[in-house]
CSV table of C-alpha atoms and ligand atoms in Angstrom, one decimal:
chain,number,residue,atom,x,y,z
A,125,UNK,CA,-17.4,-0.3,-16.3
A,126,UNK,CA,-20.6,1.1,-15.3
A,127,UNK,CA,-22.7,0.8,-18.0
A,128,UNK,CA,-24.9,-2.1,-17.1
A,129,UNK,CA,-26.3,0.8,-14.4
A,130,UNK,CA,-27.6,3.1,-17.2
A,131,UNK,CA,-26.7,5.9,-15.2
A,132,UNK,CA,-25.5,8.4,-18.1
A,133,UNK,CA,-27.1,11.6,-18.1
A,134,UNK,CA,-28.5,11.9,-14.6
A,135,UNK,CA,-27.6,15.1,-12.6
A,136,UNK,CA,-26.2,14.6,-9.3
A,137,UNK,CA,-25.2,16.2,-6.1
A,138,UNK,CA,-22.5,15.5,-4.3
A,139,UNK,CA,-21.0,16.9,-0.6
A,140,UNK,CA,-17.6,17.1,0.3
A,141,UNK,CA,-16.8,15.9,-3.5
A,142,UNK,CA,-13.6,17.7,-3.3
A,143,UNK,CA,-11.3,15.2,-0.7
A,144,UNK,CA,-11.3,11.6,-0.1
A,145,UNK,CA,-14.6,9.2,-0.7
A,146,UNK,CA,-16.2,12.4,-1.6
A,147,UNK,CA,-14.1,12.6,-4.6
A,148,UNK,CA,-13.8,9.0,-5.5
A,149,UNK,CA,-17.5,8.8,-6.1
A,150,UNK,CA,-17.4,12.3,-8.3
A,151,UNK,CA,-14.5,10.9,-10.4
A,152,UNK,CA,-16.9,7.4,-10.8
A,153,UNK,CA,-20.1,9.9,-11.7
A,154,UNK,CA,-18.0,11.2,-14.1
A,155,UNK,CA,-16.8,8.1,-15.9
A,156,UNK,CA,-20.2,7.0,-15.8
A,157,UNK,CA,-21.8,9.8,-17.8
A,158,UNK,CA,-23.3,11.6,-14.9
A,159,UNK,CA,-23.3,14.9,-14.6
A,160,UNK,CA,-22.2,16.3,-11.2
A,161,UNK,CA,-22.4,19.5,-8.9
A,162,UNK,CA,-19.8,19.1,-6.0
A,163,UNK,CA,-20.9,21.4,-3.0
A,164,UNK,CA,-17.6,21.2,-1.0
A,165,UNK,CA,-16.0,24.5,0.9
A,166,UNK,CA,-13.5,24.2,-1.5
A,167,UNK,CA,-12.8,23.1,-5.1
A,168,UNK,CA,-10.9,19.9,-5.5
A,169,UNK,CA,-8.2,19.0,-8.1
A,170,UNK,CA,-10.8,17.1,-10.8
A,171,UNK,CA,-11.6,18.9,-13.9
A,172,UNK,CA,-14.3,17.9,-16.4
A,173,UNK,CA,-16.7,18.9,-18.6
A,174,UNK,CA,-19.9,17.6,-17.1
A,175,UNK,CA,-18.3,18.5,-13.4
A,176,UNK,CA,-19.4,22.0,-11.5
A,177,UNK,CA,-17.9,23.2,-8.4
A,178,UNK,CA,-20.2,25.1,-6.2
A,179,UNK,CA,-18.5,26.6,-3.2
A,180,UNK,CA,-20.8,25.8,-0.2
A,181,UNK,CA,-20.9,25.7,3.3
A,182,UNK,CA,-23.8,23.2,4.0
A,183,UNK,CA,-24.3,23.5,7.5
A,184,UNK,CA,-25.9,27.3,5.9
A,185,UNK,CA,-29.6,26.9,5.1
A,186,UNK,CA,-28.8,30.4,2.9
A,187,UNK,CA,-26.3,28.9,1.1
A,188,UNK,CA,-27.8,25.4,0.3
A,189,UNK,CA,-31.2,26.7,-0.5
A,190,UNK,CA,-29.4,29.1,-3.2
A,191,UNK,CA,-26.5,26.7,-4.8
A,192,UNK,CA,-29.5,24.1,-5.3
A,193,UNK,CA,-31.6,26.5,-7.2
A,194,UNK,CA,-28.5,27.5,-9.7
A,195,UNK,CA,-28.1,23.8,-10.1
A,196,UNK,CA,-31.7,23.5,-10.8
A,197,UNK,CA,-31.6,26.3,-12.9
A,198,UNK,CA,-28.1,25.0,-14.9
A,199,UNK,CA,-28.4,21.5,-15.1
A,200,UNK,CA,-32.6,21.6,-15.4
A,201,UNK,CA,-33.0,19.2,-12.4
A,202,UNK,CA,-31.7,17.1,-9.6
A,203,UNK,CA,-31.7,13.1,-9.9
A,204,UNK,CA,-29.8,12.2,-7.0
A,205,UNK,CA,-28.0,13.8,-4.0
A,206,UNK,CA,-25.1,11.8,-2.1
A,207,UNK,CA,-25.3,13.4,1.2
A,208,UNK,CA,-21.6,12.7,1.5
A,209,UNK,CA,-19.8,15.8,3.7
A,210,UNK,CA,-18.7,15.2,7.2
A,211,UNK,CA,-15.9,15.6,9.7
A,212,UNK,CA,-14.4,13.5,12.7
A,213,UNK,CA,-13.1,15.3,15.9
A,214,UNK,CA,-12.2,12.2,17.9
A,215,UNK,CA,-13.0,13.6,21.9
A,216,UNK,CA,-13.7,12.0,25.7
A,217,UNK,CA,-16.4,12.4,27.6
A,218,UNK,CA,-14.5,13.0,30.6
A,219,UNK,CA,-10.6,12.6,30.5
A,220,UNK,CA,-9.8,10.8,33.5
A,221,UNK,CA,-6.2,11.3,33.1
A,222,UNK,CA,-6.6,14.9,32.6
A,223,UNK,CA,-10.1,16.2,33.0
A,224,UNK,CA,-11.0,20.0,31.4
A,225,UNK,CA,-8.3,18.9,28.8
A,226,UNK,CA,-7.7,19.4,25.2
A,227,UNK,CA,-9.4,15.8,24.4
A,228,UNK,CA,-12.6,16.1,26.3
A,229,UNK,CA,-15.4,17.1,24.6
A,230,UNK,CA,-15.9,20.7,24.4
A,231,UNK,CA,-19.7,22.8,23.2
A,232,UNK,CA,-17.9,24.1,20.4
A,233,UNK,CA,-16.6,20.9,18.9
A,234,UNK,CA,-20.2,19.2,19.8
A,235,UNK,CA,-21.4,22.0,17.8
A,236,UNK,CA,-19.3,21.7,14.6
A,237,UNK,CA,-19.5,17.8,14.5
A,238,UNK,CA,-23.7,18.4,14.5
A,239,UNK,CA,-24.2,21.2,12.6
A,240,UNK,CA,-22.0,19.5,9.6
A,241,UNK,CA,-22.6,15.7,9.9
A,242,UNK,CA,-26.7,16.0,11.0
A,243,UNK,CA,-28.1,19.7,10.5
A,244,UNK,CA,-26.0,19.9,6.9
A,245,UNK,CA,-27.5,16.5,5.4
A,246,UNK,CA,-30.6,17.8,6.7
A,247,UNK,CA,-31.0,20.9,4.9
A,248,UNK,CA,-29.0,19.4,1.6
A,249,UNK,CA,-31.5,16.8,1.5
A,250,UNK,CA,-34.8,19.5,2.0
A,251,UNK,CA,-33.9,21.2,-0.4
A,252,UNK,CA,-33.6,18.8,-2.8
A,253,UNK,CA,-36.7,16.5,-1.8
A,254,UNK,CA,-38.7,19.5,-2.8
A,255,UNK,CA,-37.4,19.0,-6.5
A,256,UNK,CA,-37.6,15.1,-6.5
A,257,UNK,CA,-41.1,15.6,-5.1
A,258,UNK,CA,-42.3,17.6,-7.8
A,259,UNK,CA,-40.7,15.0,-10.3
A,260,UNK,CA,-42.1,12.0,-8.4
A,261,UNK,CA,-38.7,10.8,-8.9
A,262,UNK,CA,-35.0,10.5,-7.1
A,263,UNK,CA,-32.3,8.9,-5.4
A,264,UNK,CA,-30.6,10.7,-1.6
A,265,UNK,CA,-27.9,8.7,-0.4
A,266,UNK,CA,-26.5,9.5,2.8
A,267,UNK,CA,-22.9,8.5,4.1
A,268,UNK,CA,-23.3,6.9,7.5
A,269,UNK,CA,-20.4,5.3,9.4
A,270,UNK,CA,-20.2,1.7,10.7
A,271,UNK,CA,-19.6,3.6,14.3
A,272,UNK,CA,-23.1,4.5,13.9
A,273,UNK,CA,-24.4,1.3,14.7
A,274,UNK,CA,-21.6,-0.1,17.3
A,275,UNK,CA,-20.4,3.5,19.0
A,276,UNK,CA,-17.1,4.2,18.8
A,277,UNK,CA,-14.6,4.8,21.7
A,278,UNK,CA,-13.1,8.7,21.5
A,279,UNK,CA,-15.7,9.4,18.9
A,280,UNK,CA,-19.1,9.7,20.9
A,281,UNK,CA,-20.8,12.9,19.0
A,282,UNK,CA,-19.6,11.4,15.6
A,283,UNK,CA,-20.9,8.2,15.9
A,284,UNK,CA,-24.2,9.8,17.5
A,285,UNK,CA,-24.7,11.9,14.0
A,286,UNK,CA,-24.3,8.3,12.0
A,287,UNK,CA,-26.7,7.0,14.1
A,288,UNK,CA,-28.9,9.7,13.4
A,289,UNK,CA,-28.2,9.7,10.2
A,290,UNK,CA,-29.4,5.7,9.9
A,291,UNK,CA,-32.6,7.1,11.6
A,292,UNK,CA,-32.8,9.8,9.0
A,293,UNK,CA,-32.9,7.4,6.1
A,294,UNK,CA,-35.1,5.0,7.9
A,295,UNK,CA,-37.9,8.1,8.1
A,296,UNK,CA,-37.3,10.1,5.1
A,297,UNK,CA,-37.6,6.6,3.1
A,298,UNK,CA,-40.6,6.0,4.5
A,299,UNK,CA,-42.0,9.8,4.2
A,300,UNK,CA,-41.1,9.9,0.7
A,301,UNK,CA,-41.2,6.6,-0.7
A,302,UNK,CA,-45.2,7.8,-1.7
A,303,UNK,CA,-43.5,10.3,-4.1
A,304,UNK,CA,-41.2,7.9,-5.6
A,305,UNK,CA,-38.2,8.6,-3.7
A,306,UNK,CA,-35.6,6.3,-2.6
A,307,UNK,CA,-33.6,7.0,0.5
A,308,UNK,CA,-30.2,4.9,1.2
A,309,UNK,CA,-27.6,4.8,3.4
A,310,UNK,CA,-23.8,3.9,3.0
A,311,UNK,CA,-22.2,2.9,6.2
A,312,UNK,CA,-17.9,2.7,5.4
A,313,UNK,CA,-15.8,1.1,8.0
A,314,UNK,CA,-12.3,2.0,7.8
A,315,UNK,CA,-11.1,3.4,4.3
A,316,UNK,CA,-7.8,3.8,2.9
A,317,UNK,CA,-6.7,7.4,3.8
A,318,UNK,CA,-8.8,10.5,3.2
A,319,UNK,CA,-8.8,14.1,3.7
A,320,UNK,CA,-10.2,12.8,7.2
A,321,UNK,CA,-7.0,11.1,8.1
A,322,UNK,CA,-4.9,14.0,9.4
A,323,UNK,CA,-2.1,13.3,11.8
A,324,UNK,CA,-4.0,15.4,14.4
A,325,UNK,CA,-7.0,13.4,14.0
A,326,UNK,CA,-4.5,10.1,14.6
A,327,UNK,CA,-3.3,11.7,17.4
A,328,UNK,CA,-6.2,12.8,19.4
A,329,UNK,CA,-8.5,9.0,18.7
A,330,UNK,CA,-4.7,6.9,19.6
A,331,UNK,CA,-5.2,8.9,22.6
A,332,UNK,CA,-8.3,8.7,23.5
A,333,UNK,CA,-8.0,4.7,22.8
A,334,UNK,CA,-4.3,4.4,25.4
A,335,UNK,CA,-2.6,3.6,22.8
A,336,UNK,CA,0.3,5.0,20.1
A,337,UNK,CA,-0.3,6.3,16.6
A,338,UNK,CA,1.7,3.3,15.9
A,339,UNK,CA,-0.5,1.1,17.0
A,340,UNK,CA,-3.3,2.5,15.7
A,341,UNK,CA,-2.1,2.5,12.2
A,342,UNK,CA,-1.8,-1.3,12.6
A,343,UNK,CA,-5.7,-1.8,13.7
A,344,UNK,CA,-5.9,-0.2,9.9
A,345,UNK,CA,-5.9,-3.8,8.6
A,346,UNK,CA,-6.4,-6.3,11.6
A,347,UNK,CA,-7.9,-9.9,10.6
A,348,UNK,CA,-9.1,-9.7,14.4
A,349,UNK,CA,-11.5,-6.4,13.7
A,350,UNK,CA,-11.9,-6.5,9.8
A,351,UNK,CA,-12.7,-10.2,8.5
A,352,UNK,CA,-11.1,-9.0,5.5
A,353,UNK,CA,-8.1,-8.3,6.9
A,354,UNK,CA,-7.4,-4.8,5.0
A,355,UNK,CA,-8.9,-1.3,4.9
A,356,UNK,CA,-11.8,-0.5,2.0
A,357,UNK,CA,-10.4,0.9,-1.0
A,358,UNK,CA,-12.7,4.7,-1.6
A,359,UNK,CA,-14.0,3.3,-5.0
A,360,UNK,CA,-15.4,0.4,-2.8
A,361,UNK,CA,-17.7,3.2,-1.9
A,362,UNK,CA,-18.2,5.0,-5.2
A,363,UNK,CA,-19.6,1.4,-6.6
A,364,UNK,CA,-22.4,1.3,-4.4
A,365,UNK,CA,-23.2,4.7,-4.7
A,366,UNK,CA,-23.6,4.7,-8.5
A,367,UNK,CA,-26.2,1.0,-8.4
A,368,UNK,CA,-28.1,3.3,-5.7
A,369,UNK,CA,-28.4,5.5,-8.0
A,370,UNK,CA,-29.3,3.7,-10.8
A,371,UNK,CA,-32.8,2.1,-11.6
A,372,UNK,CA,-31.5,-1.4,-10.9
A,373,UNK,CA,-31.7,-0.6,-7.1
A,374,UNK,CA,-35.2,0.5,-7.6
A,375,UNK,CA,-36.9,-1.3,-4.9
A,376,UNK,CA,-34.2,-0.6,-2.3
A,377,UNK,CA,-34.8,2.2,-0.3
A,378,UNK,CA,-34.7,3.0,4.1
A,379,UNK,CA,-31.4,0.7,4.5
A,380,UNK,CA,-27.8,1.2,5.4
A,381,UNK,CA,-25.6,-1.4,4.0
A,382,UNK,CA,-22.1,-1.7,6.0
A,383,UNK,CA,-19.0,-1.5,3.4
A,384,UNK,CA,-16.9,-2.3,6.3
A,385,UNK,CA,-15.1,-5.9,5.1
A,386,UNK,CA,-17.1,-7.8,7.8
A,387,UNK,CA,-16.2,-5.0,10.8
A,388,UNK,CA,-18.5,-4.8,13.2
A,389,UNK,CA,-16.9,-3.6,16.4
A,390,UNK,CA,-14.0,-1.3,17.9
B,575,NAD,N1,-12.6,7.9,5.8
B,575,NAD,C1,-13.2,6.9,6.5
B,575,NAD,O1,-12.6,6.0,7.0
B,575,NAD,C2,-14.7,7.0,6.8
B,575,NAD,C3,-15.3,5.9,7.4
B,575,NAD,C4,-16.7,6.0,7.7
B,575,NAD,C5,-17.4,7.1,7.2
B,575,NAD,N2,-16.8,8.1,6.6
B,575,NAD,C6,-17.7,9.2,6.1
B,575,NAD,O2,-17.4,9.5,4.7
B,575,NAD,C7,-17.6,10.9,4.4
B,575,NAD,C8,-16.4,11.4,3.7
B,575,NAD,O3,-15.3,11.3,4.6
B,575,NAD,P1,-13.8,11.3,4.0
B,575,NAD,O4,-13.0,10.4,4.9
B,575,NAD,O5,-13.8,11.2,2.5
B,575,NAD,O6,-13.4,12.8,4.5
B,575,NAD,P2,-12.5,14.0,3.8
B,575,NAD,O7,-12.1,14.9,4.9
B,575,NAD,O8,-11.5,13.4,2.9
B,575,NAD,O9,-13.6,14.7,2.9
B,575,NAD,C9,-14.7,15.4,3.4
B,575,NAD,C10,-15.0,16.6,2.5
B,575,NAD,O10,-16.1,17.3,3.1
B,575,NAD,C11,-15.9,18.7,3.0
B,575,NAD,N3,-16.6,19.4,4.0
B,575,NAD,C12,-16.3,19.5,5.3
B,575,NAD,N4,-17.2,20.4,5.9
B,575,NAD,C13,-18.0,20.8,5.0
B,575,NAD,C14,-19.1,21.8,5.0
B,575,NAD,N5,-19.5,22.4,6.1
B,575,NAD,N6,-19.7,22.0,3.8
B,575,NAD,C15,-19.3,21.4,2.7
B,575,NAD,N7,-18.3,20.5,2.6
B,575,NAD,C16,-17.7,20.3,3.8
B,575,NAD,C17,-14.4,18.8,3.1
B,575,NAD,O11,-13.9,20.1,2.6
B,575,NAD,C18,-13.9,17.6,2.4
B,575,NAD,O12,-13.6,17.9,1.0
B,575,NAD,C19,-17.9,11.5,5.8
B,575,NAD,O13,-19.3,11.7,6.0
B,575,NAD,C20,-17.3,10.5,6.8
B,575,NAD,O14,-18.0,10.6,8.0
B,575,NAD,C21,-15.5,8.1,6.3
């Protein structure tokens, strides 16, 4: 399906490969020839030949830093990294209806959102840009969120990491561009359901929002919100990721394209 990309053969790095978009784009790698190194917390349910599960927390410089030298060191080098790994903790601000509760934002979940979603992608993508320097050649595509550009009510400190994350892409492109680089960014709006998706993740943003899980489920598909009327299928995703990749995108590099069917606010 792929094969107009040319992507066969190139080693790849993916976060959070194990669940949801994460996984969509490793099982499209795969198809495609390339051969990938999923850096998840835990292995998922794909098997395959030309796929390596490295058990990795990457908010730990100690950990990144040595999981990307064995894949250095296995696979000979590193093509492309898809900073892909994040979580949601939908939180208030302040709770008016019940301030100091369990859905304002507390330090600790501040803390978890950052250290995974910003400090994470940054020391995945150090690590790496020291081997695609030395090859004067490379692809790092980081997941974003459409929330990043427009905010997102109940999820301040995520949409604050995808913003950063746009920034991150924006810079790095332009740092490492000179070393033949590319830097990309992929900004989802709302998927079909992932890992991400858990009924106390519905729960706390329906809340935050005054509204019922009910009703949020049906925002899932509204013409009113999403132009296209329906949620993004995961490979919807995946496809972008693997022309990034590929040579045909060669003089793309420091943007964040929306894969959001037209979605632009809420
Ligand atoms: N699902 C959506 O609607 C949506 C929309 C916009 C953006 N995104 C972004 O897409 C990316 C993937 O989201 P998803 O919905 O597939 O989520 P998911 O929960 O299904 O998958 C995320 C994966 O990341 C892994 N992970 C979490 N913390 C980690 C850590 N510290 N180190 C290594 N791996 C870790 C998890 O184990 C999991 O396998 C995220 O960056 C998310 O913000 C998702």
């Amino acid at each position: 399906m792929t094969d107009w990309l040319n992507i066969a053969g190139r080693k790849v790095i993916v976060t959070g490969g194990s669940s949801g978009i994460g996984a969509s784009i490793v099982a499209e790698l795969l198809e495609s020839g390339v051969q990938v190194a999923n850096f998840d917390l835990r292995e998922g349910q794909q098997q395959h030949e030309n796929l390596t599960f490295f058990a990795t927390d990457i908010s730990s410089r100690e950990q990144v830093e040595a999981n990307v030298a064995k894949v250095e060191e296995q696979f000979g080098t590193v093509d492309g990294l898809v900073n892909n790994a994040g979580i949601n903790v939908p939180r208030l601000l302040v709770d008016a209806k019940e301030p100091h509760g369990e859905f304002e934002l507390s330090d600790a979940i501040f803390d978890k959102i950052f250290a995974i979603n910003q400090k994470g992608l940054f020391l995945m993508s150090q690590a790496v840009a020291r081997i695609m320097v030395g090859n004067k050649r490379g692809v790092i595509i980081n997941m974003s969120s459409e929330s990043g550009i427009e905010g997102s009510e109940g999820q301040s400190a995520y949409a604050a990491t995808k913003a950063a994350v746009n920034s991150y892409t924006r810079s790095w492109a332009k740092e490492l561009g000179k070393q033949g680089v590319r830097v990309v960014g992929i900004a989802p709006g709302i998927m079909e359901e992932t890992g991400l998706r858990t009924i106390e993740y519905e729960t706390a943003l329906a809340y935050t929002r005054g509204i019922t899980v009910d009703d949020l489920r049906k925002n899932y598909s509204k013409t009113t919100t999403i132009p296209l009327g329906r949620s993004g299928k995961l490979s919807e995703v995946a496809d972008l990721v693997c022309y990034y990749l590929s040579d045909r995108a060669s003089y793309i590099t420091g943007v964040t394209t929306n894969v959001a069917g037209g979605k632009t606010r809420g």
